Amino acid sequence: MITMLSVRPSRLVDLKTPHRIVNDRGLELVDSHDAYGNICTRFLLQPGMTRLSCDFIIADSGDVDRQSPAAHQHDIDALPADALTFLAGSRYCETDLLSGVAWGMFGHIPSGWQRVQAIVDFVHNHLTYGYCYARSTRTAWEAYQERVGVCRDFAHLAVALCRCMNIPARYCSGYLGDIGVDPVDVAMDFHAWFEVYLGGEWHSFDARHRVPRIGRILMACGRDAADTALTTAFGPVQLVGFKVHTDEIESALDRGEDRMAA
């Protein structure tokens, strides 16, 4: 089994306690990095029940997602090489099927931040969210047609539409607790959002929630969910339990300087 349950290397400096994935079977866990810089944890899963867990405290600025309305869209010839990968179609993001749709809806909108925001607004309003709509094989094109999905479907459709408009976009997975917003009365899960490359930087957008949020803790990013799977098992396996928590901690440690997310 290979898991992507560690925080992204760029967030390691924010850890206030050790971040370690542990198991109750004494299995040897080996970390490595994939082609996108994500931390992958590999181990040989034995027959029987195995419990994986991880608990840590990480510092966050407490600010909402950075807003940069003036961020410009690059000409393709001016993009860095590592951003070009995120212009192409991928397993769950069929740019060939959605290109005509995208240009028809967003071609008249000024390029850059305004165009990305228009895509986010469209996806947010076009799809109906619900755990009952979850399907691991749904693609961006299918989400566009079916008009339902979970957070990964919102992210896939937004990513695909951005790429159709020549905006590099990558899929992201991680933690996002109900910090700074009214809590929802459902069990927490990991969350999916996306980032676009504008003005020489990657910027976070979230088509599921649409509004800027606090405490976004990135675990992995890639072309789509196939590159950031929480677990990949080679052989029969059954998930029998799953629990995620992200809570704001107020203590004497931060004294108002940082918010702590566990």
Tab-separated table of C-alpha atoms in Angstrom:
chain	number	residue	atom	x	y	z
A	1	MET	CA	0.000	0.000	0.000
A	2	ILE	CA	1.055	3.568	-0.747
A	3	THR	CA	-0.505	6.473	1.124
A	4	MET	CA	-0.395	10.259	0.647
A	5	LEU	CA	-1.373	11.336	4.158
A	6	SER	CA	1.591	13.556	5.048
A	7	VAL	CA	1.534	17.330	4.792
A	8	ARG	CA	3.183	18.859	1.744
A	9	PRO	CA	6.937	19.484	2.283
A	10	SER	CA	6.355	23.256	2.033
A	11	ARG	CA	4.285	23.076	5.252
A	12	LEU	CA	6.786	21.036	7.288
A	13	VAL	CA	8.348	24.235	8.667
A	14	ASP	CA	4.987	25.082	10.250
A	15	LEU	CA	4.780	21.909	12.341
A	16	LYS	CA	4.728	22.497	16.101
A	17	THR	CA	4.731	18.796	16.982
A	18	PRO	CA	6.143	15.808	15.083
A	19	HIS	CA	4.146	14.557	12.129
A	20	ARG	CA	4.334	10.773	11.932
A	21	ILE	CA	2.017	8.211	10.395
A	22	VAL	CA	1.886	5.223	12.721
A	23	ASN	CA	0.214	1.801	12.670
A	24	ASP	CA	-0.807	-0.754	15.271
A	25	ARG	CA	0.840	-3.734	13.580
A	26	GLY	CA	4.502	-2.740	13.788
A	27	LEU	CA	4.749	-2.430	9.992
A	28	GLU	CA	7.800	-0.682	8.568
A	29	LEU	CA	6.777	2.586	6.871
A	30	VAL	CA	9.107	4.044	4.233
A	31	ASP	CA	8.742	7.600	2.878
A	32	SER	CA	9.691	8.817	-0.589
A	33	HIS	CA	8.825	11.695	-2.918
A	34	ASP	CA	6.893	11.405	-6.167
A	35	ALA	CA	7.342	13.429	-9.362
A	36	TYR	CA	5.252	16.297	-7.935
A	37	GLY	CA	7.138	16.574	-4.649
A	38	ASN	CA	4.483	14.853	-2.539
A	39	ILE	CA	5.476	12.607	0.355
A	40	CYS	CA	4.439	8.992	-0.250
A	41	THR	CA	4.446	6.397	2.539
A	42	ARG	CA	4.923	2.792	1.463
A	43	PHE	CA	4.433	-0.396	3.492
A	44	LEU	CA	3.524	-4.071	3.138
A	45	LEU	CA	0.009	-4.518	4.490
A	46	GLN	CA	-0.448	-7.808	6.314
A	47	PRO	CA	-3.641	-9.944	6.455
A	48	GLY	CA	-6.076	-8.824	9.139
A	49	MET	CA	-7.089	-5.445	10.538
A	50	THR	CA	-4.560	-2.583	10.458
A	51	ARG	CA	-5.113	0.875	11.920
A	52	LEU	CA	-3.236	3.903	10.527
A	53	SER	CA	-3.245	7.180	12.429
A	54	CYS	CA	-1.579	10.568	12.590
A	55	ASP	CA	-2.074	13.466	14.976
A	56	PHE	CA	-0.132	16.732	14.985
A	57	ILE	CA	-0.258	20.475	15.592
A	58	ILE	CA	0.616	22.895	12.806
A	59	ALA	CA	0.747	26.690	12.764
A	60	ASP	CA	-1.320	28.644	10.304
A	61	SER	CA	-1.379	32.398	9.711
A	62	GLY	CA	-5.080	32.636	10.504
A	63	ASP	CA	-5.579	34.633	7.317
A	64	VAL	CA	-8.087	33.682	4.639
A	65	ASP	CA	-6.842	32.442	1.260
A	66	ARG	CA	-4.687	35.108	-0.367
A	67	GLN	CA	-6.569	37.245	-2.864
A	68	SER	CA	-4.679	38.747	-5.828
A	69	PRO	CA	-7.206	40.213	-8.296
A	70	ALA	CA	-4.424	41.834	-10.310
A	71	ALA	CA	-2.595	38.530	-10.914
A	72	HIS	CA	-2.164	38.202	-14.669
A	73	GLN	CA	-2.407	35.193	-16.939
A	74	HIS	CA	0.893	34.260	-18.580
A	75	ASP	CA	1.356	33.683	-22.275
A	76	ILE	CA	2.121	30.001	-22.752
A	77	ASP	CA	5.642	30.706	-24.031
A	78	ALA	CA	6.375	32.590	-20.788
A	79	LEU	CA	5.334	29.780	-18.439
A	80	PRO	CA	7.997	27.895	-16.463
A	81	ALA	CA	8.545	24.323	-17.609
A	82	ASP	CA	7.073	22.759	-14.470
A	83	ALA	CA	3.776	24.623	-15.016
A	84	LEU	CA	3.267	23.305	-18.551
A	85	THR	CA	2.342	19.859	-17.192
A	86	PHE	CA	-0.753	21.401	-15.660
A	87	LEU	CA	-2.105	22.618	-19.007
A	88	ALA	CA	-2.631	19.141	-20.452
A	89	GLY	CA	-5.614	16.863	-20.072
A	90	SER	CA	-5.363	14.033	-17.526
A	91	ARG	CA	-7.208	10.963	-16.227
A	92	TYR	CA	-10.078	12.892	-14.599
A	93	CYS	CA	-9.812	16.206	-16.482
A	94	GLU	CA	-10.716	15.808	-20.163
A	95	THR	CA	-9.741	19.113	-21.744
A	96	ASP	CA	-10.519	17.767	-25.226
A	97	LEU	CA	-14.176	17.239	-24.339
A	98	LEU	CA	-14.582	20.499	-22.405
A	99	SER	CA	-12.604	22.931	-24.573
A	100	GLY	CA	-15.556	24.112	-26.647
A	101	VAL	CA	-17.706	24.497	-23.525
A	102	ALA	CA	-15.003	26.514	-21.769
A	103	TRP	CA	-14.302	28.931	-24.603
A	104	GLY	CA	-18.003	29.428	-25.201
A	105	MET	CA	-18.635	30.395	-21.577
A	106	PHE	CA	-15.406	32.140	-20.545
A	107	GLY	CA	-13.722	33.342	-23.740
A	108	HIS	CA	-15.257	36.812	-23.416
A	109	ILE	CA	-14.150	37.276	-19.791
A	110	PRO	CA	-10.847	39.127	-19.190
A	111	SER	CA	-7.968	36.728	-18.697
A	112	GLY	CA	-6.302	36.192	-15.352
A	113	TRP	CA	-7.898	36.251	-11.913
A	114	GLN	CA	-11.300	37.406	-13.182
A	115	ARG	CA	-11.559	34.469	-15.592
A	116	VAL	CA	-10.606	31.929	-12.897
A	117	GLN	CA	-13.156	33.416	-10.510
A	118	ALA	CA	-15.817	33.145	-13.222
A	119	ILE	CA	-14.962	29.447	-13.616
A	120	VAL	CA	-15.165	28.937	-9.831
A	121	ASP	CA	-18.556	30.671	-9.717
A	122	PHE	CA	-19.878	28.566	-12.578
A	123	VAL	CA	-18.744	25.231	-11.107
A	124	HIS	CA	-20.076	26.173	-7.666
A	125	ASN	CA	-23.520	26.899	-9.102
A	126	HIS	CA	-23.555	24.141	-11.730
A	127	LEU	CA	-22.892	21.177	-9.414
A	128	THR	CA	-25.026	20.010	-6.516
A	129	TYR	CA	-22.920	18.776	-3.585
A	130	GLY	CA	-23.666	15.656	-1.591
A	131	TYR	CA	-21.891	12.586	-0.179
A	132	CYS	CA	-24.626	10.501	-1.788
A	133	TYR	CA	-23.214	11.546	-5.178
A	134	ALA	CA	-19.686	10.281	-4.512
A	135	ARG	CA	-18.244	8.055	-7.227
A	136	SER	CA	-14.541	7.331	-7.536
A	137	THR	CA	-14.626	7.065	-11.332
A	138	ARG	CA	-16.491	10.316	-12.128
A	139	THR	CA	-14.532	12.613	-14.440
A	140	ALA	CA	-14.796	16.351	-15.021
A	141	TRP	CA	-16.810	15.806	-18.196
A	142	GLU	CA	-19.203	13.464	-16.395
A	143	ALA	CA	-19.574	15.921	-13.514
A	144	TYR	CA	-20.408	18.657	-16.027
A	145	GLN	CA	-23.100	16.453	-17.575
A	146	GLU	CA	-24.495	14.943	-14.344
A	147	ARG	CA	-24.360	18.227	-12.386
A	148	VAL	CA	-23.626	16.498	-9.061
A	149	GLY	CA	-20.553	15.542	-7.058
A	150	VAL	CA	-18.361	15.885	-4.004
A	151	CYS	CA	-15.407	18.228	-3.501
A	152	ARG	CA	-13.111	16.251	-5.829
A	153	ASP	CA	-15.652	16.631	-8.655
A	154	PHE	CA	-15.877	20.383	-8.075
A	155	ALA	CA	-12.075	20.565	-8.223
A	156	HIS	CA	-11.773	18.352	-11.310
A	157	LEU	CA	-14.284	20.371	-13.324
A	158	ALA	CA	-12.696	23.692	-12.351
A	159	VAL	CA	-9.201	22.371	-13.133
A	160	ALA	CA	-10.265	21.103	-16.543
A	161	LEU	CA	-12.004	24.362	-17.481
A	162	CYS	CA	-8.975	26.423	-16.419
A	163	ARG	CA	-6.646	24.265	-18.503
A	164	CYS	CA	-8.960	24.669	-21.493
A	165	MET	CA	-8.430	28.418	-21.111
A	166	ASN	CA	-4.607	27.933	-21.048
A	167	ILE	CA	-4.376	28.547	-17.297
A	168	PRO	CA	-2.145	25.998	-15.495
A	169	ALA	CA	-4.234	24.316	-12.805
A	170	ARG	CA	-3.396	21.538	-10.351
A	171	TYR	CA	-5.538	19.408	-8.064
A	172	CYS	CA	-4.913	19.634	-4.294
A	173	SER	CA	-5.885	17.503	-1.301
A	174	GLY	CA	-5.532	18.263	2.382
A	175	TYR	CA	-7.195	19.432	5.583
A	176	LEU	CA	-9.797	22.180	5.810
A	177	GLY	CA	-11.644	22.490	9.116
A	178	ASP	CA	-14.604	24.687	9.968
A	179	ILE	CA	-12.390	27.530	11.187
A	180	GLY	CA	-13.839	31.011	10.879
A	181	VAL	CA	-17.127	29.668	9.496
A	182	ASP	CA	-20.257	28.106	10.950
A	183	PRO	CA	-19.625	24.370	11.468
A	184	VAL	CA	-21.582	21.903	9.365
A	185	ASP	CA	-23.365	18.986	10.987
A	186	VAL	CA	-21.639	16.208	9.027
A	187	ALA	CA	-18.572	14.094	9.687
A	188	MET	CA	-15.379	15.760	8.501
A	189	ASP	CA	-13.419	14.406	5.550
A	190	PHE	CA	-10.261	15.384	3.752
A	191	HIS	CA	-10.915	18.182	1.264
A	192	ALA	CA	-10.088	18.801	-2.392
A	193	TRP	CA	-9.472	22.201	-3.973
A	194	PHE	CA	-7.202	23.494	-6.758
A	195	GLU	CA	-4.424	25.958	-7.471
A	196	VAL	CA	-3.766	28.041	-10.583
A	197	TYR	CA	-0.553	29.634	-11.782
A	198	LEU	CA	-1.053	33.385	-12.228
A	199	GLY	CA	1.375	36.270	-11.847
A	200	GLY	CA	4.336	33.948	-11.241
A	201	GLU	CA	2.731	32.158	-8.249
A	202	TRP	CA	0.313	29.389	-7.384
A	203	HIS	CA	-2.996	30.596	-5.890
A	204	SER	CA	-5.638	28.524	-4.071
A	205	PHE	CA	-9.250	28.429	-5.274
A	206	ASP	CA	-12.131	26.348	-3.997
A	207	ALA	CA	-15.126	25.723	-6.240
A	208	ARG	CA	-16.924	23.755	-3.529
A	209	HIS	CA	-16.964	26.590	-0.969
A	210	ARG	CA	-16.208	29.509	-3.331
A	211	VAL	CA	-15.397	31.919	-0.481
A	212	PRO	CA	-11.818	32.328	0.898
A	213	ARG	CA	-11.195	30.093	3.915
A	214	ILE	CA	-8.844	29.864	6.914
A	215	GLY	CA	-6.587	26.940	7.759
A	216	ARG	CA	-6.035	25.201	4.422
A	217	ILE	CA	-3.346	22.558	5.120
A	218	LEU	CA	-1.998	21.078	1.875
A	219	MET	CA	-1.071	17.395	1.759
A	220	ALA	CA	-0.551	16.656	-1.946
A	221	CYS	CA	-1.017	18.124	-5.405
A	222	GLY	CA	-0.943	16.705	-8.922
A	223	ARG	CA	-2.723	16.619	-12.242
A	224	ASP	CA	-5.882	15.190	-10.664
A	225	ALA	CA	-7.044	12.770	-7.946
A	226	ALA	CA	-5.145	9.902	-9.570
A	227	ASP	CA	-1.884	11.630	-8.560
A	228	THR	CA	-2.993	12.375	-4.985
A	229	ALA	CA	-4.863	9.231	-3.889
A	230	LEU	CA	-5.069	8.995	-0.098
A	231	THR	CA	-4.365	5.258	-0.305
A	232	THR	CA	-3.425	2.987	-3.188
A	233	ALA	CA	-3.650	-0.740	-2.469
A	234	PHE	CA	-2.247	-3.464	-4.679
A	235	GLY	CA	-4.507	-6.358	-3.702
A	236	PRO	CA	-7.859	-6.783	-1.944
A	237	VAL	CA	-8.497	-4.343	0.890
A	238	GLN	CA	-11.593	-3.005	2.649
A	239	LEU	CA	-11.868	0.338	4.431
A	240	VAL	CA	-13.866	-0.290	7.621
A	241	GLY	CA	-13.419	3.049	9.407
A	242	PHE	CA	-12.383	6.597	8.616
A	243	LYS	CA	-12.158	9.717	10.799
A	244	VAL	CA	-10.603	13.131	10.147
A	245	HIS	CA	-10.466	16.076	12.540
A	246	THR	CA	-9.090	19.593	12.180
A	247	ASP	CA	-9.622	21.847	15.170
A	248	GLU	CA	-8.396	25.306	16.044
A	249	ILE	CA	-6.326	25.379	19.232
A	250	GLU	CA	-6.140	28.557	21.264
A	251	SER	CA	-3.397	28.475	23.858
A	252	ALA	CA	-0.589	30.496	25.407
A	253	LEU	CA	1.703	29.206	22.682
A	254	ASP	CA	0.445	31.544	20.011
A	255	ARG	CA	-0.723	34.601	22.034
A	256	GLY	CA	-2.639	35.845	19.028
A	257	GLU	CA	0.242	35.641	16.591
A	258	ASP	CA	-0.693	32.400	14.857
A	259	ARG	CA	-3.694	30.176	14.873
A	260	MET	CA	-2.926	26.558	15.566
A	261	ALA	CA	-4.685	23.844	13.619
A	262	ALA	CA	-4.490	20.281	14.838
